[in-house]
Amino acid sequence: MSRIAISCMAFCLLNITARAHVPVGEIQVDPVKLRLAGPDARYSLLIHGKSAAGQLMDLTGEAKFTALQPKIARVDAAGVVSAVADGTAAIQIDVRGQKKLVTVEVVETARARAAHFENDVIPVLSRFGCNSSGCHGGAEGQNGFKLSVFGSDPTADIVALTKESRGRRVLYSAPDNSLLLLKATGAAPHGGGARLPRASREYDILRAWIAAGARPGDPAAPHVTGLRIEPAERIMDMKSQQQLRVIARYSDDREIDVTSLARFQTNNEGLGSVSLEGRVTAGQAPGEVAVMASFLGEVAVFRAMIPRAEKIASYPALIENNFIDGLVFRRLKKLNIVPSDTCDDADFLRRAYLDVIGTLPTAAEARAFLADRRADRRQRLVDELLRRPEFVDYWALKWSDLLRVDRQALGHKAAYAYYRWIRDSIAADKPLDKMARELVTADGPIVENAAANFYRVVQKPGERASTLSQVFLGVRIACAECHHHPFDRWSQDDYYGMQAFFNPLQIGRSGQGDFLSASGDAKARNPRSGQTITAQPLGANAAEQKVNDARLLLADWLTAPDNPWFARNLANRAWAHFTGRGLVEPVDDVRATNPPSNPELLDALARKLIDSRFDFKQLVRAITASRVYQLSAKPNATNARDEFNSSRALFRRLDAEVLLDMVSQTTGVAERFKGVPPGQRAIQLWDSKVPHYFLKLFGRPIRVTACECERNHEPGVSQVLHLLNSPQIQAKLAHATGTVNRLARRHQDNAELVDELYLTFLSRYPSADEQATAKRFLEQHGERRRQAAEDLAWSLMNTLEFPFNH
């Protein structure tokens, strides 16, 4: 036995041992009666135990299964019952000293069953990753063998399997010698290694299909119409396991257990993992994990809440500032987590400045706020920040990333006009739905309607559809251009239905320059089926085209209060910005198989946005006023492992532009950008192509996609080394007219100088220990006091406090 297998077995035994200590009163078998119809029918048994508190736990892995009439029905060690011959049988289950019986009726085992490529073979190829993009489903395939991604083109796949490579991949007369099976089992050299056990149901399926002539199968055969996971949800202890069962419903109303052929994926490995067989293992962090099962284009989701193991006997009463707090705190109570204390004024000051306007407070601003004793000082601060021009600069930068203000694609003049439209919209407090509508429906002379520049940056109709879906809905549909979305419900018809809205668009030229217009029917052709698809929004009926430009109908649907994605997406993006993690994460990957960590909160934030008529500032006020936003980053004993449930503030790497402006502001030496007038700050750069090493190193996006992932917030060693060793930063710190030199001259008292440096770089006063240490350092270097002050400033810039928001 391999070391990996031994390790897995040991892990399972540890889990079983841990669960064995949990007293179980009632044991349930699901189902207690079973009917298997057909020669290859099978069904998975699930065994549940109920604790004294009424919580169900999975005992399937502990149970011993015995077939009492194995000539009629047999059962494997995992509890999967298989039909053998017609008749009635029983399966005995031994678990925790109890015996249970399941009666099994087996019928129609002699019925002939024709092999079907789409229903039988494609699930096997998908299950083992053969047709994934990382294997033979890649753009070029692997080693001369190419399959369509996830079986999206069955006709082409059959040709590849039966006709290419001189027909050696399948041998009808000797199926076991087929190259397909020899490579898959490892009997012949295979770059992907042995993927398929010879003694397996999946091997038998492929072999039977080859032996039957490797044909497509009856096109009128029943097809899958839905999928469900059993159980659908469960409360799980940390490190516990839960076996899943996946049931597919077919168009002839049959329901078949497809657990062994389904593909599984978790939305958060930190909270829970899932095995190839559908066994979920909870992690050691509290939260809620979703596990997706997919089969032949259908998906279903299992959700598990994983509370901390340690119960809280007397949960404290928590102060709630607004609706956000109640929705978060109630979930935390279920997870046995107590939130951190409220942050102090210095932390709130710095956090709010950086989040709202992307700018560090000055020493004078910090001193004034910290001296303010008014009860509503935090609310007043946010209101003041929302009125500042830096708010406009910062959020124009954020939207320019998403909407791809790209000088290389547009040219200098047009790109700047596009940016000005975004900035002017924010400056005018334009509602977000109106801003989206103007972009989606932009037409006419582009020089007069700068929003139309979007259609010059994103030129292909399909790319326009997928970009706008990702930006305004948080939904990714790009992969559905070629095949059914592997993790969501979107098909090629859905993709081309959205593309159809943009197919009539044309960019022409006139004496006034380029102009955008729509001409013709809003239709598209599905290249696989050949069918004509009328423009239709995602998940909605085809648009009734009573207007010349179908985008008007798309804009109506997009910005409607009952749109299932628009307001939620905008609320989720805002929550991610202000807390460091979206309720849906990644923020632009909204799908049924990636549910929000707190659905009720996401709905409430979306409702707040809708009720305020999409006034973004109202949403900012609500988030920043909440106690959740104002929690300290310091963990307590209950939330040290929690990064998913808003129980404390998270340390967040700052945007590249924000951090560069902070370096310039604290040192008092402005940055110069090539080709940009002096005095411009990094957050005011509308052109993401302005060359700058610091901005590139710290993750500035290049705006070639709409993905939020373009902006890299991951810290790296090279970034640390740059802050430590950059000659440019040192030159700023030592500049003759810079902040450090100025403060050293103005404050001859070392204690005052230390206070000023801490207020300048960290927006707070030093603690008593910090004050004493820094003061002693300055006194020890009295003959070179200015250089000592530079060293102190350098050390503050290289603490974790400076480059992170917290």
Tab-separated table of C-alpha atoms in Angstrom, residues 51-355:
chain	number	residue	atom	x	y	z
A	51	SER	CA	-26.799	13.438	18.674
A	52	ALA	CA	-28.644	14.267	21.901
A	53	ALA	CA	-28.789	17.877	20.719
A	54	GLY	CA	-30.512	16.780	17.510
A	55	GLN	CA	-27.536	17.382	15.200
A	56	LEU	CA	-27.093	14.870	12.392
A	57	MET	CA	-23.652	13.448	11.640
A	58	ASP	CA	-22.495	11.188	8.845
A	59	LEU	CA	-21.692	7.617	9.886
A	60	THR	CA	-21.420	6.173	6.374
A	61	GLY	CA	-17.645	5.865	6.651
A	62	GLU	CA	-17.977	3.929	9.944
A	63	ALA	CA	-20.610	1.470	8.778
A	64	LYS	CA	-19.975	-2.099	7.678
A	65	PHE	CA	-22.212	-3.209	4.795
A	66	THR	CA	-23.136	-6.849	4.087
A	67	ALA	CA	-25.226	-8.186	1.191
A	68	LEU	CA	-27.409	-10.991	2.573
A	69	GLN	CA	-28.396	-12.199	-0.935
A	70	PRO	CA	-25.331	-11.266	-3.045
A	71	LYS	CA	-26.663	-13.145	-6.089
A	72	ILE	CA	-29.463	-10.549	-6.292
A	73	ALA	CA	-27.817	-7.379	-4.979
A	74	ARG	CA	-24.291	-6.710	-3.821
A	75	VAL	CA	-22.855	-3.827	-1.843
A	76	ASP	CA	-19.334	-2.401	-1.640
A	77	ALA	CA	-17.467	-1.074	1.376
A	78	ALA	CA	-18.696	2.482	0.680
A	79	GLY	CA	-22.355	1.435	0.821
A	80	VAL	CA	-23.078	1.459	-2.925
A	81	VAL	CA	-25.695	-1.182	-3.759
A	82	SER	CA	-25.603	-2.724	-7.280
A	83	ALA	CA	-28.159	-4.847	-9.097
A	84	VAL	CA	-27.162	-8.422	-10.002
A	85	ALA	CA	-30.362	-10.339	-10.807
A	86	ASP	CA	-34.110	-9.864	-10.452
A	87	GLY	CA	-35.494	-10.551	-7.019
A	88	THR	CA	-35.652	-9.247	-3.461
A	89	ALA	CA	-32.621	-8.875	-1.247
A	90	ALA	CA	-31.489	-7.205	1.954
A	91	ILE	CA	-28.439	-5.212	2.958
A	92	GLN	CA	-27.303	-5.350	6.573
A	93	ILE	CA	-25.629	-2.283	8.100
A	94	ASP	CA	-23.561	-2.588	11.285
A	95	VAL	CA	-22.643	0.701	12.953
A	96	ARG	CA	-22.053	1.796	16.561
A	97	GLY	CA	-23.240	-1.590	17.862
A	98	GLN	CA	-26.569	-1.387	16.028
A	99	LYS	CA	-27.830	-3.383	13.063
A	100	LYS	CA	-30.069	-1.966	10.356
A	101	LEU	CA	-31.614	-3.622	7.299
A	102	VAL	CA	-32.392	-2.148	3.885
A	103	THR	CA	-34.723	-4.107	1.599
A	104	VAL	CA	-33.812	-4.062	-2.080
A	105	GLU	CA	-36.098	-4.878	-4.995
A	106	VAL	CA	-34.199	-5.614	-8.200
A	107	VAL	CA	-36.026	-5.660	-11.546
A	108	GLU	CA	-35.333	-5.620	-15.299
A	109	THR	CA	-31.731	-6.809	-15.033
A	110	ALA	CA	-32.155	-8.740	-18.290
A	111	ARG	CA	-33.231	-5.639	-20.175
A	112	ALA	CA	-30.889	-4.748	-23.000
A	113	ARG	CA	-29.251	-1.349	-22.665
A	114	ALA	CA	-27.677	0.413	-25.614
A	115	ALA	CA	-24.430	2.304	-24.964
A	116	HIS	CA	-24.784	6.039	-25.453
A	117	PHE	CA	-21.814	8.342	-26.004
A	118	GLU	CA	-23.214	11.555	-24.478
A	119	ASN	CA	-25.000	9.897	-21.539
A	120	ASP	CA	-22.377	7.283	-20.672
A	121	VAL	CA	-18.936	8.052	-22.089
A	122	ILE	CA	-18.671	11.836	-21.717
A	123	PRO	CA	-19.347	11.682	-17.940
A	124	VAL	CA	-16.418	9.261	-17.560
A	125	LEU	CA	-14.086	11.473	-19.620
A	126	SER	CA	-15.195	14.505	-17.599
A	127	ARG	CA	-14.960	12.730	-14.249
A	128	PHE	CA	-11.272	11.931	-14.727
A	129	GLY	CA	-10.377	15.256	-16.325
A	130	CYS	CA	-9.619	13.812	-19.776
A	131	ASN	CA	-11.568	16.571	-21.547
A	132	SER	CA	-10.602	19.402	-19.198
A	133	SER	CA	-8.671	22.411	-20.451
A	134	GLY	CA	-5.573	21.154	-18.639
A	135	CYS	CA	-5.579	17.873	-20.525
A	136	HIS	CA	-6.966	16.781	-23.915
A	137	GLY	CA	-9.637	19.498	-23.755
A	138	GLY	CA	-6.982	22.224	-24.121
A	139	ALA	CA	-6.812	24.424	-27.201
A	140	GLU	CA	-4.181	22.152	-28.775
A	141	GLY	CA	-5.072	18.962	-26.943
A	142	GLN	CA	-2.259	16.739	-25.678
A	143	ASN	CA	0.160	14.660	-27.761
A	144	GLY	CA	-1.982	14.853	-30.883
A	145	PHE	CA	-5.229	13.894	-29.160
A	146	LYS	CA	-7.819	16.652	-28.697
A	147	LEU	CA	-11.259	16.456	-27.127
A	148	SER	CA	-13.830	19.226	-26.824
A	149	VAL	CA	-13.902	20.935	-23.420
A	150	PHE	CA	-16.194	18.981	-21.062
A	151	GLY	CA	-17.718	17.178	-24.044
A	152	SER	CA	-19.187	20.308	-25.605
A	153	ASP	CA	-18.880	18.844	-29.134
A	154	PRO	CA	-19.733	15.101	-28.949
A	155	THR	CA	-19.616	14.653	-32.728
A	156	ALA	CA	-16.046	15.908	-32.927
A	157	ASP	CA	-15.091	13.772	-29.923
A	158	ILE	CA	-16.359	10.582	-31.569
A	159	VAL	CA	-14.343	11.415	-34.680
A	160	ALA	CA	-11.227	11.994	-32.573
A	161	LEU	CA	-11.717	8.690	-30.771
A	162	THR	CA	-12.681	6.474	-33.681
A	163	LYS	CA	-11.167	7.975	-36.852
A	164	GLU	CA	-7.979	9.804	-35.900
A	165	SER	CA	-4.627	8.118	-35.188
A	166	ARG	CA	-5.514	5.505	-37.846
A	167	GLY	CA	-8.360	4.219	-35.705
A	168	ARG	CA	-6.017	2.763	-33.071
A	169	ARG	CA	-7.734	4.430	-30.133
A	170	VAL	CA	-10.648	1.963	-30.204
A	171	LEU	CA	-10.653	-1.709	-31.291
A	172	TYR	CA	-14.172	-3.045	-31.633
A	173	SER	CA	-13.090	-6.689	-31.855
A	174	ALA	CA	-10.730	-6.483	-28.854
A	175	PRO	CA	-11.942	-3.607	-26.659
A	176	ASP	CA	-9.400	-4.264	-23.884
A	177	ASN	CA	-6.590	-3.604	-26.372
A	178	SER	CA	-7.975	-0.211	-27.353
A	179	LEU	CA	-5.357	2.513	-26.975
A	180	LEU	CA	-7.945	4.600	-25.114
A	181	LEU	CA	-8.197	1.980	-22.364
A	182	LEU	CA	-4.532	0.984	-22.330
A	183	LYS	CA	-3.402	4.570	-21.780
A	184	ALA	CA	-6.175	5.418	-19.327
A	185	THR	CA	-5.290	2.429	-17.116
A	186	GLY	CA	-1.540	2.983	-17.379
A	187	ALA	CA	-0.962	-0.257	-19.306
A	188	ALA	CA	0.576	1.870	-22.081
A	189	PRO	CA	2.741	4.973	-21.520
A	190	HIS	CA	0.532	7.967	-20.811
A	191	GLY	CA	1.644	11.503	-19.933
A	192	GLY	CA	-1.274	11.847	-17.544
A	193	GLY	CA	-0.446	8.605	-15.753
A	194	ALA	CA	-2.943	5.905	-14.809
A	195	ARG	CA	-6.326	7.625	-14.541
A	196	LEU	CA	-8.800	4.762	-14.655
A	197	PRO	CA	-8.684	1.556	-12.558
A	198	ARG	CA	-9.213	-1.520	-14.744
A	199	ALA	CA	-11.523	-3.065	-12.165
A	200	SER	CA	-13.993	-0.194	-12.092
A	201	ARG	CA	-17.452	0.653	-13.296
A	202	GLU	CA	-16.024	3.498	-15.412
A	203	TYR	CA	-13.730	1.068	-17.252
A	204	ASP	CA	-16.682	-1.215	-17.909
A	205	ILE	CA	-18.679	1.707	-19.356
A	206	LEU	CA	-15.948	2.635	-21.833
A	207	ARG	CA	-15.332	-0.997	-22.743
A	208	ALA	CA	-19.029	-1.663	-23.366
A	209	TRP	CA	-19.294	1.413	-25.602
A	210	ILE	CA	-16.307	0.285	-27.683
A	211	ALA	CA	-17.574	-3.290	-27.893
A	212	ALA	CA	-20.944	-2.000	-29.145
A	213	GLY	CA	-19.262	-0.216	-32.052
A	214	ALA	CA	-18.379	3.126	-30.465
A	215	ARG	CA	-21.495	4.792	-31.844
A	216	PRO	CA	-23.129	8.078	-30.779
A	217	GLY	CA	-26.294	6.435	-29.516
A	218	ASP	CA	-29.966	7.181	-30.084
A	219	PRO	CA	-30.456	10.981	-30.383
A	220	ALA	CA	-33.955	10.526	-28.901
A	221	ALA	CA	-32.610	8.832	-25.769
A	222	PRO	CA	-33.604	10.428	-22.439
A	223	HIS	CA	-31.365	13.274	-21.347
A	224	VAL	CA	-30.557	14.832	-17.979
A	225	THR	CA	-32.938	17.609	-16.939
A	226	GLY	CA	-31.858	18.253	-13.343
A	227	LEU	CA	-29.516	17.357	-10.513
A	228	ARG	CA	-29.751	17.285	-6.733
A	229	ILE	CA	-27.376	16.566	-3.869
A	230	GLU	CA	-28.361	14.633	-0.768
A	231	PRO	CA	-28.128	15.939	1.881
A	232	ALA	CA	-28.539	19.492	0.593
A	233	GLU	CA	-27.175	21.099	3.748
A	234	ARG	CA	-25.709	20.107	7.067
A	235	ILE	CA	-24.066	21.487	10.216
A	236	MET	CA	-20.636	19.842	10.420
A	237	ASP	CA	-18.083	19.726	13.187
A	238	MET	CA	-14.528	20.729	12.327
A	239	LYS	CA	-12.576	17.888	10.674
A	240	SER	CA	-15.747	15.796	10.364
A	241	GLN	CA	-16.849	14.208	7.098
A	242	GLN	CA	-20.051	13.971	5.108
A	243	GLN	CA	-20.642	11.601	2.218
A	244	LEU	CA	-22.752	13.096	-0.587
A	245	ARG	CA	-25.133	11.379	-2.981
A	246	VAL	CA	-25.863	12.900	-6.395
A	247	ILE	CA	-29.119	12.094	-8.174
A	248	ALA	CA	-29.762	12.950	-11.820
A	249	ARG	CA	-33.294	13.293	-13.153
A	250	TYR	CA	-33.864	12.359	-16.793
A	251	SER	CA	-36.437	13.498	-19.307
A	252	ASP	CA	-38.321	10.189	-18.926
A	253	ASP	CA	-38.736	10.908	-15.177
A	254	ARG	CA	-36.168	8.301	-14.118
A	255	GLU	CA	-33.860	9.214	-11.252
A	256	ILE	CA	-30.363	7.692	-11.263
A	257	ASP	CA	-27.557	7.802	-8.717
A	258	VAL	CA	-24.610	9.372	-10.559
A	259	THR	CA	-22.338	10.005	-7.577
A	260	SER	CA	-19.524	7.931	-9.072
A	261	LEU	CA	-19.669	9.931	-12.324
A	262	ALA	CA	-20.214	13.439	-10.990
A	263	ARG	CA	-17.452	16.022	-10.630
A	264	PHE	CA	-17.087	17.827	-7.307
A	265	GLN	CA	-15.571	21.165	-6.404
A	266	THR	CA	-15.489	23.227	-3.226
A	267	ASN	CA	-15.746	27.008	-3.234
A	268	ASN	CA	-13.306	27.339	-0.329
A	269	GLU	CA	-10.550	24.817	0.373
A	270	GLY	CA	-9.821	26.563	3.655
A	271	LEU	CA	-13.280	25.689	4.958
A	272	GLY	CA	-13.832	22.308	3.396
A	273	SER	CA	-12.415	19.918	0.831
A	274	VAL	CA	-14.135	17.253	-1.241
A	275	SER	CA	-12.820	13.958	-2.575
A	276	LEU	CA	-13.321	12.458	-6.017
A	277	GLU	CA	-15.986	10.211	-4.466
A	278	GLY	CA	-17.968	13.118	-3.011
A	279	ARG	CA	-16.807	12.916	0.595
A	280	VAL	CA	-16.674	16.375	2.179
A	281	THR	CA	-14.122	17.009	4.925
A	282	ALA	CA	-14.597	20.096	7.056
A	283	GLY	CA	-11.526	22.203	7.729
A	284	GLN	CA	-10.364	23.806	10.957
A	285	ALA	CA	-11.771	27.296	10.317
A	286	PRO	CA	-15.370	28.320	11.067
A	287	GLY	CA	-17.671	29.422	8.290
A	288	GLU	CA	-19.942	28.109	5.558
A	289	VAL	CA	-18.636	26.084	2.628
A	290	ALA	CA	-20.402	25.177	-0.610
A	291	VAL	CA	-19.593	22.029	-2.580
A	292	MET	CA	-20.681	21.794	-6.189
A	293	ALA	CA	-21.550	18.619	-8.063
A	294	SER	CA	-21.807	18.730	-11.851
A	295	PHE	CA	-22.996	16.116	-14.303
A	296	LEU	CA	-23.712	16.550	-18.010
A	297	GLY	CA	-24.169	20.303	-17.781
A	298	GLU	CA	-26.341	20.289	-14.669
A	299	VAL	CA	-25.132	21.473	-11.257
A	300	ALA	CA	-26.260	21.206	-7.638
A	301	VAL	CA	-24.847	22.533	-4.372
A	302	PHE	CA	-24.323	21.144	-0.883
A	303	ARG	CA	-23.826	23.731	1.878
A	304	ALA	CA	-22.295	23.077	5.264
A	305	MET	CA	-22.055	25.406	8.240
A	306	ILE	CA	-18.955	24.684	10.304
A	307	PRO	CA	-19.065	26.253	13.778
A	308	ARG	CA	-16.151	26.414	16.189
A	309	ALA	CA	-15.863	23.267	18.242
A	310	GLU	CA	-15.825	25.197	21.512
A	311	LYS	CA	-19.302	26.273	22.563
A	312	ILE	CA	-19.862	29.671	24.186
A	313	ALA	CA	-21.886	29.126	27.356
A	314	SER	CA	-22.899	32.764	27.762
A	315	TYR	CA	-22.761	34.661	24.487
A	316	PRO	CA	-22.301	38.406	25.163
A	317	ALA	CA	-24.889	41.017	24.237
A	318	LEU	CA	-23.515	43.008	21.293
A	319	ILE	CA	-24.190	46.619	20.400
A	320	GLU	CA	-25.617	47.039	16.893
A	321	ASN	CA	-25.187	50.287	14.988
A	322	ASN	CA	-27.386	49.361	12.016
A	323	PHE	CA	-28.951	46.489	10.065
A	324	ILE	CA	-25.556	45.146	8.980
A	325	ASP	CA	-24.498	44.302	12.510
A	326	GLY	CA	-27.505	42.170	13.368
A	327	LEU	CA	-27.153	40.088	10.218
A	328	VAL	CA	-23.457	39.478	10.845
A	329	PHE	CA	-23.635	38.955	14.599
A	330	ARG	CA	-26.475	36.413	14.398
A	331	ARG	CA	-24.369	34.311	12.041
A	332	LEU	CA	-21.315	34.657	14.273
A	333	LYS	CA	-23.355	33.395	17.225
A	334	LYS	CA	-24.291	30.273	15.263
A	335	LEU	CA	-20.607	29.757	14.490
A	336	ASN	CA	-19.588	30.149	18.168
A	337	ILE	CA	-17.563	33.255	17.337
A	338	VAL	CA	-17.454	36.496	19.281
A	339	PRO	CA	-16.436	39.519	17.193
A	340	SER	CA	-13.386	41.581	18.100
A	341	ASP	CA	-13.746	44.783	20.056
A	342	THR	CA	-14.400	48.080	18.296
A	343	CYS	CA	-11.273	49.691	16.895
A	344	ASP	CA	-9.928	52.876	18.445
A	345	ASP	CA	-10.284	56.287	16.809
A	346	ALA	CA	-6.800	56.200	15.279
A	347	ASP	CA	-7.485	52.918	13.474
A	348	PHE	CA	-10.872	54.139	12.276
A	349	LEU	CA	-9.400	57.405	11.048
A	350	ARG	CA	-6.719	55.727	8.945
A	351	ARG	CA	-9.038	52.967	7.736
A	352	ALA	CA	-11.754	55.398	6.630
A	353	TYR	CA	-9.327	57.723	4.864
A	354	LEU	CA	-7.719	54.901	2.904
A	355	ASP	CA	-11.007	53.142	2.084
